[in-house]
PDB file of C-alpha atoms in Angstrom:
ATOM      1  CA  MET A 243       0.000   0.000   0.000  1.00 54.00           C
ATOM      2  CA  ASN A 244       1.186   3.529  -0.736  1.00 82.00           C
ATOM      3  CA  LYS A 245       2.255   5.603   2.227  1.00 93.00           C
ATOM      4  CA  LYS A 246      -0.675   7.467   3.801  1.00 97.00           C
ATOM      5  CA  THR A 247      -0.975  10.292   6.324  1.00 98.00           C
ATOM      6  CA  ILE A 248      -3.016   9.314   9.370  1.00 98.00           C
ATOM      7  CA  ILE A 249      -4.331  11.532  12.167  1.00 98.00           C
ATOM      8  CA  VAL A 250      -4.607   9.804  15.554  1.00 98.00           C
ATOM      9  CA  THR A 251      -6.342  11.681  18.372  1.00 98.00           C
ATOM     10  CA  GLY A 252      -5.975  10.577  21.965  1.00 98.00           C
ATOM     11  CA  ALA A 253      -2.630   9.308  20.761  1.00 98.00           C
ATOM     12  CA  THR A 254      -1.103   8.749  24.202  1.00 98.00           C
ATOM     13  CA  GLY A 255      -3.832   6.417  25.452  1.00 97.00           C
ATOM     14  CA  VAL A 256      -3.325   2.654  25.433  1.00 96.00           C
ATOM     15  CA  LEU A 257      -5.276   2.227  22.217  1.00 97.00           C
ATOM     16  CA  GLY A 258      -3.829   5.358  20.627  1.00 98.00           C
ATOM     17  CA  GLN A 259      -0.262   4.252  21.256  1.00 98.00           C
ATOM     18  CA  LEU A 260      -0.886   0.857  19.677  1.00 98.00           C
ATOM     19  CA  VAL A 261      -2.553   2.482  16.666  1.00 98.00           C
ATOM     20  CA  ALA A 262       0.412   4.834  16.268  1.00 98.00           C
ATOM     21  CA  LYS A 263       3.009   2.068  16.551  1.00 98.00           C
ATOM     22  CA  THR A 264       1.127  -0.271  14.199  1.00 98.00           C
ATOM     23  CA  PHE A 265       0.640   2.232  11.406  1.00 98.00           C
ATOM     24  CA  ALA A 266       4.129   3.652  11.858  1.00 98.00           C
ATOM     25  CA  ALA A 267       5.477   0.131  11.328  1.00 97.00           C
ATOM     26  CA  GLY A 268       3.486   0.043   8.100  1.00 96.00           C
ATOM     27  CA  GLY A 269       5.495   2.979   6.795  1.00 97.00           C
ATOM     28  CA  HIS A 270       2.780   5.630   7.080  1.00 98.00           C
ATOM     29  CA  ASN A 271       3.068   9.264   8.165  1.00 98.00           C
ATOM     30  CA  LEU A 272       1.564  10.022  11.563  1.00 98.00           C
ATOM     31  CA  VAL A 273      -0.194  13.065  12.966  1.00 98.00           C
ATOM     32  CA  LEU A 274      -0.475  12.636  16.731  1.00 98.00           C
ATOM     33  CA  LEU A 275      -2.898  14.902  18.577  1.00 98.00           C
ATOM     34  CA  ASP A 276      -3.263  14.839  22.360  1.00 98.00           C
ATOM     35  CA  ARG A 277      -3.702  17.187  25.316  1.00 96.00           C
ATOM     36  CA  ASP A 278      -0.850  15.729  27.390  1.00 97.00           C
ATOM     37  CA  SER A 279       2.414  17.146  26.074  1.00 97.00           C
ATOM     38  CA  ILE A 280       4.572  15.083  28.459  1.00 98.00           C
ATOM     39  CA  LYS A 281       3.049  11.766  27.386  1.00 98.00           C
ATOM     40  CA  LEU A 282       3.163  12.931  23.783  1.00 98.00           C
ATOM     41  CA  ASP A 283       6.902  13.585  24.047  1.00 98.00           C
ATOM     42  CA  SER A 284       7.365  10.094  25.488  1.00 98.00           C
ATOM     43  CA  LEU A 285       5.436   8.521  22.600  1.00 98.00           C
ATOM     44  CA  ILE A 286       7.495  10.478  20.085  1.00 98.00           C
ATOM     45  CA  ARG A 287      10.677   9.096  21.620  1.00 98.00           C
ATOM     46  CA  ASP A 288       9.293   5.539  21.534  1.00 97.00           C
ATOM     47  CA  LEU A 289       8.295   5.807  17.876  1.00 98.00           C
ATOM     48  CA  ASN A 290      11.643   7.302  16.859  1.00 97.00           C
ATOM     49  CA  LEU A 291      10.319   8.391  13.469  1.00 97.00           C
ATOM     50  CA  PRO A 292      12.128  10.840  11.186  1.00 97.00           C
ATOM     51  CA  SER A 293      10.654  14.335  11.365  1.00 96.00           C
ATOM     52  CA  GLU A 294       9.368  14.162   7.791  1.00 97.00           C
ATOM     53  CA  ARG A 295       7.030  11.319   8.805  1.00 98.00           C
ATOM     54  CA  LEU A 296       5.705  12.831  12.018  1.00 98.00           C
ATOM     55  CA  HIS A 297       3.629  15.786  13.169  1.00 98.00           C
ATOM     56  CA  ALA A 298       2.831  15.796  16.886  1.00 98.00           C
ATOM     57  CA  GLN A 299       0.839  18.485  18.626  1.00 98.00           C
ATOM     58  CA  SER A 300      -0.584  19.176  22.048  1.00 98.00           C
ATOM     59  CA  ILE A 301      -4.040  20.556  21.295  1.00 98.00           C
ATOM     60  CA  ASP A 302      -7.450  21.301  22.792  1.00 98.00           C
ATOM     61  CA  LEU A 303      -9.912  19.740  20.356  1.00 98.00           C
ATOM     62  CA  LEU A 304     -12.694  21.915  21.772  1.00 98.00           C
ATOM     63  CA  ASN A 305     -10.990  24.906  20.180  1.00 98.00           C
ATOM     64  CA  GLY A 306     -12.341  24.895  16.643  1.00 98.00           C
ATOM     65  CA  GLN A 307      -9.833  27.438  15.359  1.00 98.00           C
ATOM     66  CA  ALA A 308      -6.923  25.469  16.805  1.00 98.00           C
ATOM     67  CA  VAL A 309      -8.167  22.323  15.057  1.00 98.00           C
ATOM     68  CA  GLN A 310      -8.567  24.197  11.773  1.00 98.00           C
ATOM     69  CA  ASP A 311      -5.048  25.608  12.087  1.00 98.00           C
ATOM     70  CA  SER A 312      -3.750  22.116  12.810  1.00 98.00           C
ATOM     71  CA  ALA A 313      -5.466  20.691   9.725  1.00 98.00           C
ATOM     72  CA  GLU A 314      -3.930  23.352   7.520  1.00 98.00           C
ATOM     73  CA  ALA A 315      -0.482  22.793   9.027  1.00 98.00           C
ATOM     74  CA  VAL A 316      -0.744  19.036   8.471  1.00 98.00           C
ATOM     75  CA  HIS A 317      -1.856  19.487   4.875  1.00 98.00           C
ATOM     76  CA  SER A 318       0.928  21.964   4.266  1.00 98.00           C
ATOM     77  CA  LYS A 319       3.553  19.591   5.645  1.00 98.00           C
ATOM     78  CA  PHE A 320       2.464  16.330   4.016  1.00 98.00           C
ATOM     79  CA  GLY A 321       0.605  17.592   0.954  1.00 97.00           C
ATOM     80  CA  SER A 322      -2.296  15.218   1.538  1.00 97.00           C
ATOM     81  CA  VAL A 323      -4.315  13.742   4.402  1.00 97.00           C
ATOM     82  CA  HIS A 324      -5.866  10.280   4.229  1.00 98.00           C
ATOM     83  CA  ALA A 325      -7.303   9.097   7.540  1.00 98.00           C
ATOM     84  CA  LEU A 326      -8.670  10.188  10.901  1.00 98.00           C
ATOM     85  CA  ILE A 327      -8.766   7.735  13.788  1.00 98.00           C
ATOM     86  CA  HIS A 328     -10.515   9.590  16.592  1.00 98.00           C
ATOM     87  CA  LEU A 329      -9.981   8.044  20.025  1.00 98.00           C
ATOM     88  CA  VAL A 330     -10.703  10.932  22.422  1.00 96.00           C
ATOM     89  CA  GLY A 331     -13.436  10.655  25.024  1.00 90.00           C
ATOM     90  CA  GLY A 332     -14.174   9.191  28.429  1.00 93.00           C
ATOM     91  CA  TRP A 333     -17.144   7.711  30.257  1.00 95.00           C
ATOM     92  CA  THR A 334     -19.582   9.110  32.812  1.00 94.00           C
ATOM     93  CA  GLY A 335     -22.365   6.990  34.242  1.00 93.00           C
ATOM     94  CA  GLY A 336     -23.759   5.132  37.198  1.00 95.00           C
ATOM     95  CA  LYS A 337     -26.638   7.538  37.777  1.00 97.00           C
ATOM     96  CA  THR A 338     -30.250   7.642  36.638  1.00 98.00           C
ATOM     97  CA  ILE A 339     -31.338  10.612  34.520  1.00 98.00           C
ATOM     98  CA  PRO A 340     -32.931  12.458  37.499  1.00 98.00           C
ATOM     99  CA  GLU A 341     -29.736  11.903  39.501  1.00 98.00           C
ATOM    100  CA  SER A 342     -27.453  13.155  36.726  1.00 97.00           C
ATOM    101  CA  ASP A 343     -25.792  16.561  36.594  1.00 97.00           C
ATOM    102  CA  ALA A 344     -26.002  18.947  33.677  1.00 97.00           C
ATOM    103  CA  ALA A 345     -22.247  19.501  33.973  1.00 97.00           C
ATOM    104  CA  ASP A 346     -21.645  15.796  33.322  1.00 97.00           C
ATOM    105  CA  LEU A 347     -23.790  15.932  30.201  1.00 98.00           C
ATOM    106  CA  GLU A 348     -21.861  18.972  29.005  1.00 98.00           C
ATOM    107  CA  SER A 349     -18.601  17.115  29.626  1.00 98.00           C
ATOM    108  CA  MET A 350     -19.754  14.121  27.603  1.00 98.00           C
ATOM    109  CA  LEU A 351     -20.954  16.289  24.747  1.00 98.00           C
ATOM    110  CA  ASN A 352     -17.647  18.161  24.745  1.00 98.00           C
ATOM    111  CA  GLN A 353     -15.543  14.990  24.722  1.00 98.00           C
ATOM    112  CA  HIS A 354     -17.495  13.056  22.143  1.00 98.00           C
ATOM    113  CA  VAL A 355     -19.546  15.438  20.018  1.00 98.00           C
ATOM    114  CA  TRP A 356     -17.731  18.752  19.861  1.00 98.00           C
ATOM    115  CA  THR A 357     -14.285  17.218  19.374  1.00 98.00           C
ATOM    116  CA  THR A 358     -15.668  15.090  16.548  1.00 98.00           C
ATOM    117  CA  PHE A 359     -17.453  18.017  14.941  1.00 98.00           C
ATOM    118  CA  HIS A 360     -14.328  20.195  14.937  1.00 98.00           C
ATOM    119  CA  LEU A 361     -12.168  17.378  13.548  1.00 98.00           C
ATOM    120  CA  LEU A 362     -14.584  16.426  10.779  1.00 98.00           C
ATOM    121  CA  LYS A 363     -15.214  20.042   9.824  1.00 98.00           C
ATOM    122  CA  SER A 364     -11.486  20.820   9.590  1.00 98.00           C
ATOM    123  CA  PHE A 365      -9.920  17.611   8.276  1.00 98.00           C
ATOM    124  CA  THR A 366     -12.633  16.108   6.036  1.00 98.00           C
ATOM    125  CA  PRO A 367     -12.136  18.559   3.131  1.00 97.00           C
ATOM    126  CA  PHE A 368      -8.442  17.630   3.010  1.00 97.00           C
ATOM    127  CA  ILE A 369      -9.169  13.910   3.321  1.00 98.00           C
ATOM    128  CA  ALA A 370     -11.751  14.095   0.532  1.00 96.00           C
ATOM    129  CA  GLU A 371      -9.182  15.836  -1.692  1.00 95.00           C
ATOM    130  CA  SER A 372      -7.060  12.708  -1.720  1.00 93.00           C
ATOM    131  CA  LYS A 373      -9.902  10.639  -3.287  1.00 94.00           C
ATOM    132  CA  TRP A 374      -9.131   7.934  -0.715  1.00 96.00           C
ATOM    133  CA  GLY A 375      -9.937   8.323   2.947  1.00 98.00           C
ATOM    134  CA  ARG A 376     -10.868   6.671   6.205  1.00 98.00           C
ATOM    135  CA  VAL A 377     -12.622   7.969   9.319  1.00 98.00           C
ATOM    136  CA  ILE A 378     -12.866   5.556  12.248  1.00 98.00           C
ATOM    137  CA  ILE A 379     -14.192   5.925  15.796  1.00 98.00           C
ATOM    138  CA  VAL A 380     -14.713   3.413  18.609  1.00 98.00           C
ATOM    139  CA  SER A 381     -18.058   3.309  20.385  1.00 98.00           C
ATOM    140  CA  LYS A 382     -20.335   0.950  22.310  1.00 97.00           C
ATOM    141  CA  PRO A 383     -23.460  -1.023  21.324  1.00 97.00           C
ATOM    142  CA  GLU A 384     -25.371   0.855  24.036  1.00 96.00           C
ATOM    143  CA  THR A 385     -26.018   3.520  21.411  1.00 97.00           C
ATOM    144  CA  ILE A 386     -28.391   1.031  19.797  1.00 96.00           C
ATOM    145  CA  MET A 387     -29.776  -0.547  22.971  1.00 94.00           C
ATOM    146  CA  PRO A 388     -29.135   1.742  25.964  1.00 95.00           C
ATOM    147  CA  SER A 389     -28.765   0.268  29.413  1.00 94.00           C
ATOM    148  CA  ALA A 390     -29.779   1.879  32.673  1.00 97.00           C
ATOM    149  CA  LYS A 391     -27.655   4.622  34.209  1.00 97.00           C
ATOM    150  CA  THR A 392     -25.687   5.347  31.038  1.00 97.00           C
ATOM    151  CA  ALA A 393     -27.869   8.117  29.592  1.00 97.00           C
ATOM    152  CA  LEU A 394     -25.316  10.916  29.397  1.00 98.00           C
ATOM    153  CA  TYR A 395     -22.580   8.818  27.835  1.00 97.00           C
ATOM    154  CA  THR A 396     -25.002   7.077  25.468  1.00 98.00           C
ATOM    155  CA  ALA A 397     -26.585  10.349  24.345  1.00 98.00           C
ATOM    156  CA  ALA A 398     -23.183  11.827  23.501  1.00 98.00           C
ATOM    157  CA  LYS A 399     -21.875   8.701  21.769  1.00 98.00           C
ATOM    158  CA  SER A 400     -25.096   8.394  19.769  1.00 98.00           C
ATOM    159  CA  ALA A 401     -24.650  11.952  18.536  1.00 98.00           C
ATOM    160  CA  GLN A 402     -21.004  11.250  17.715  1.00 98.00           C
ATOM    161  CA  GLU A 403     -21.982   8.166  15.735  1.00 98.00           C
ATOM    162  CA  SER A 404     -24.594  10.188  13.865  1.00 98.00           C
ATOM    163  CA  LEU A 405     -21.930  12.667  12.768  1.00 98.00           C
ATOM    164  CA  VAL A 406     -19.672   9.890  11.480  1.00 98.00           C
ATOM    165  CA  LEU A 407     -22.408   7.850   9.805  1.00 98.00           C
ATOM    166  CA  THR A 408     -23.841  10.965   8.151  1.00 98.00           C
ATOM    167  CA  LEU A 409     -20.348  11.816   6.891  1.00 98.00           C
ATOM    168  CA  ALA A 410     -20.245   8.368   5.296  1.00 98.00           C
ATOM    169  CA  GLN A 411     -23.326   9.200   3.258  1.00 98.00           C
ATOM    170  CA  GLU A 412     -22.181  12.702   2.353  1.00 98.00           C
ATOM    171  CA  PHE A 413     -18.876  11.450   0.933  1.00 97.00           C
ATOM    172  CA  LYS A 414     -19.970   8.016  -0.278  1.00 93.00           C
ATOM    173  CA  GLU A 415     -18.909   8.674  -3.873  1.00 91.00           C
ATOM    174  CA  SER A 416     -15.594  10.336  -3.026  1.00 93.00           C
ATOM    175  CA  GLY A 417     -13.557   7.338  -1.888  1.00 95.00           C
ATOM    176  CA  LEU A 418     -13.865   8.376   1.759  1.00 98.00           C
ATOM    177  CA  THR A 419     -15.324   5.776   4.143  1.00 98.00           C
ATOM    178  CA  ALA A 420     -16.484   6.409   7.702  1.00 98.00           C
ATOM    179  CA  ASN A 421     -17.202   3.633  10.178  1.00 98.00           C
ATOM    180  CA  VAL A 422     -17.821   2.882  13.846  1.00 98.00           C
ATOM    181  CA  ILE A 423     -16.225  -0.038  15.691  1.00 98.00           C
ATOM    182  CA  HIS A 424     -18.439  -1.238  18.545  1.00 98.00           C
ATOM    183  CA  VAL A 425     -16.906  -2.824  21.655  1.00 98.00           C
ATOM    184  CA  LYS A 426     -18.557  -3.494  24.995  1.00 96.00           C
ATOM    185  CA  SER A 427     -15.312  -2.879  26.865  1.00 95.00           C
ATOM    186  CA  ILE A 428     -11.618  -2.629  26.063  1.00 96.00           C
ATOM    187  CA  ASP A 429      -9.592  -5.418  27.647  1.00 95.00           C
ATOM    188  CA  VAL A 430      -6.430  -3.429  28.301  1.00 92.00           C
ATOM    189  CA  LYS A 431      -4.955  -6.091  30.610  1.00 89.00           C
ATOM    190  CA  ASN A 432      -5.798  -8.997  28.296  1.00 87.00           C
ATOM    191  CA  GLU A 433      -7.892 -10.732  30.946  1.00 91.00           C
ATOM    192  CA  GLY A 434     -10.329 -12.311  28.515  1.00 87.00           C
ATOM    193  CA  LYS A 435     -13.040  -9.777  29.313  1.00 89.00           C
ATOM    194  CA  GLY A 436     -13.982  -7.511  26.435  1.00 95.00           C
ATOM    195  CA  THR A 437     -12.110  -6.673  23.248  1.00 97.00           C
ATOM    196  CA  THR A 438      -8.340  -6.277  23.327  1.00 97.00           C
ATOM    197  CA  PRO A 439      -6.592  -3.230  21.856  1.00 97.00           C
ATOM    198  CA  ALA A 440      -4.864  -5.589  19.398  1.00 97.00           C
ATOM    199  CA  GLU A 441      -8.236  -6.864  18.135  1.00 98.00           C
ATOM    200  CA  ILE A 442      -9.488  -3.300  17.693  1.00 98.00           C
ATOM    201  CA  VAL A 443      -6.376  -2.262  15.787  1.00 98.00           C
ATOM    202  CA  SER A 444      -6.677  -5.352  13.564  1.00 98.00           C
ATOM    203  CA  ALA A 445     -10.198  -4.236  12.653  1.00 98.00           C
ATOM    204  CA  MET A 446      -8.844  -0.774  11.888  1.00 98.00           C
ATOM    205  CA  GLN A 447      -6.187  -2.292   9.643  1.00 98.00           C
ATOM    206  CA  TYR A 448      -8.914  -4.107   7.720  1.00 98.00           C
ATOM    207  CA  LEU A 449     -10.956  -0.909   7.350  1.00 98.00           C
ATOM    208  CA  PHE A 450      -7.776   0.768   6.159  1.00 97.00           C
ATOM    209  CA  SER A 451      -7.209  -1.860   3.479  1.00 96.00           C
ATOM    210  CA  GLU A 452      -8.270  -1.708  -0.157  1.00 95.00           C
ATOM    211  CA  GLU A 453     -10.522  -4.718   0.499  1.00 97.00           C
ATOM    212  CA  ALA A 454     -12.694  -2.462   2.680  1.00 97.00           C
ATOM    213  CA  ASN A 455     -13.221   0.241   0.058  1.00 97.00           C
ATOM    214  CA  LYS A 456     -16.977  -0.428   0.017  1.00 96.00           C
ATOM    215  CA  VAL A 457     -17.403  -0.710   3.782  1.00 98.00           C
ATOM    216  CA  THR A 458     -18.829   2.599   4.918  1.00 98.00           C
ATOM    217  CA  GLY A 459     -21.541   3.875   7.222  1.00 98.00           C
ATOM    218  CA  ALA A 460     -21.286   0.690   9.277  1.00 98.00           C
ATOM    219  CA  ARG A 461     -21.387  -0.143  12.947  1.00 98.00           C
ATOM    220  CA  ILE A 462     -19.002  -3.082  13.194  1.00 98.00           C
ATOM    221  CA  PRO A 463     -19.621  -5.363  16.200  1.00 98.00           C
ATOM    222  CA  LEU A 464     -16.333  -6.431  17.746  1.00 97.00           C
ATOM    223  CA  TYR A 465     -17.515  -8.176  20.888  1.00 95.00           C
TER     224      TYR A 465
END
């Protein structure tokens, strides 16, 4: 496969680091976006990539102008942008809707919806330019069948999925695919409970392949 330029958000998390290392080993250019500059510096050292293959930036994805500036800088450096793997966002739950706080809902919407909106708005035009693109997020099947005491998280993730799945339809004829990988939990410690980071990254590698050119607008169950 020809060398691509891939944006990874939440790059210093367990999943983000594995994504970065896997696609770096495949010879691709990496754009690493994260809030934690110290962890980002550590990841850069671990990857040990030449500067022409790497753009790393500490950024607040809630700042739409900062994201737009980042997209333009990435496009200027690499000349083309091919993929966005968006891994930012946490979990809030354990309370019924009447027990929940508005601040927690705002936090979930910020982490999952607003970050996604800013990224898609800024990077999608550049990705579409390349006539070959991938957008991938990780979510949970609760967006289809919510469980009790997960309302705030589920509402935000459902909205995030809607953005990505709508993008898939808007760019269906452009060579850009957009998909959601569903996991019930991420088995970081490899304890046999949930989906391992390696399994998630393998699914991403498939979606990144030419064989997956027609897979778009899908929720892929990986559990």
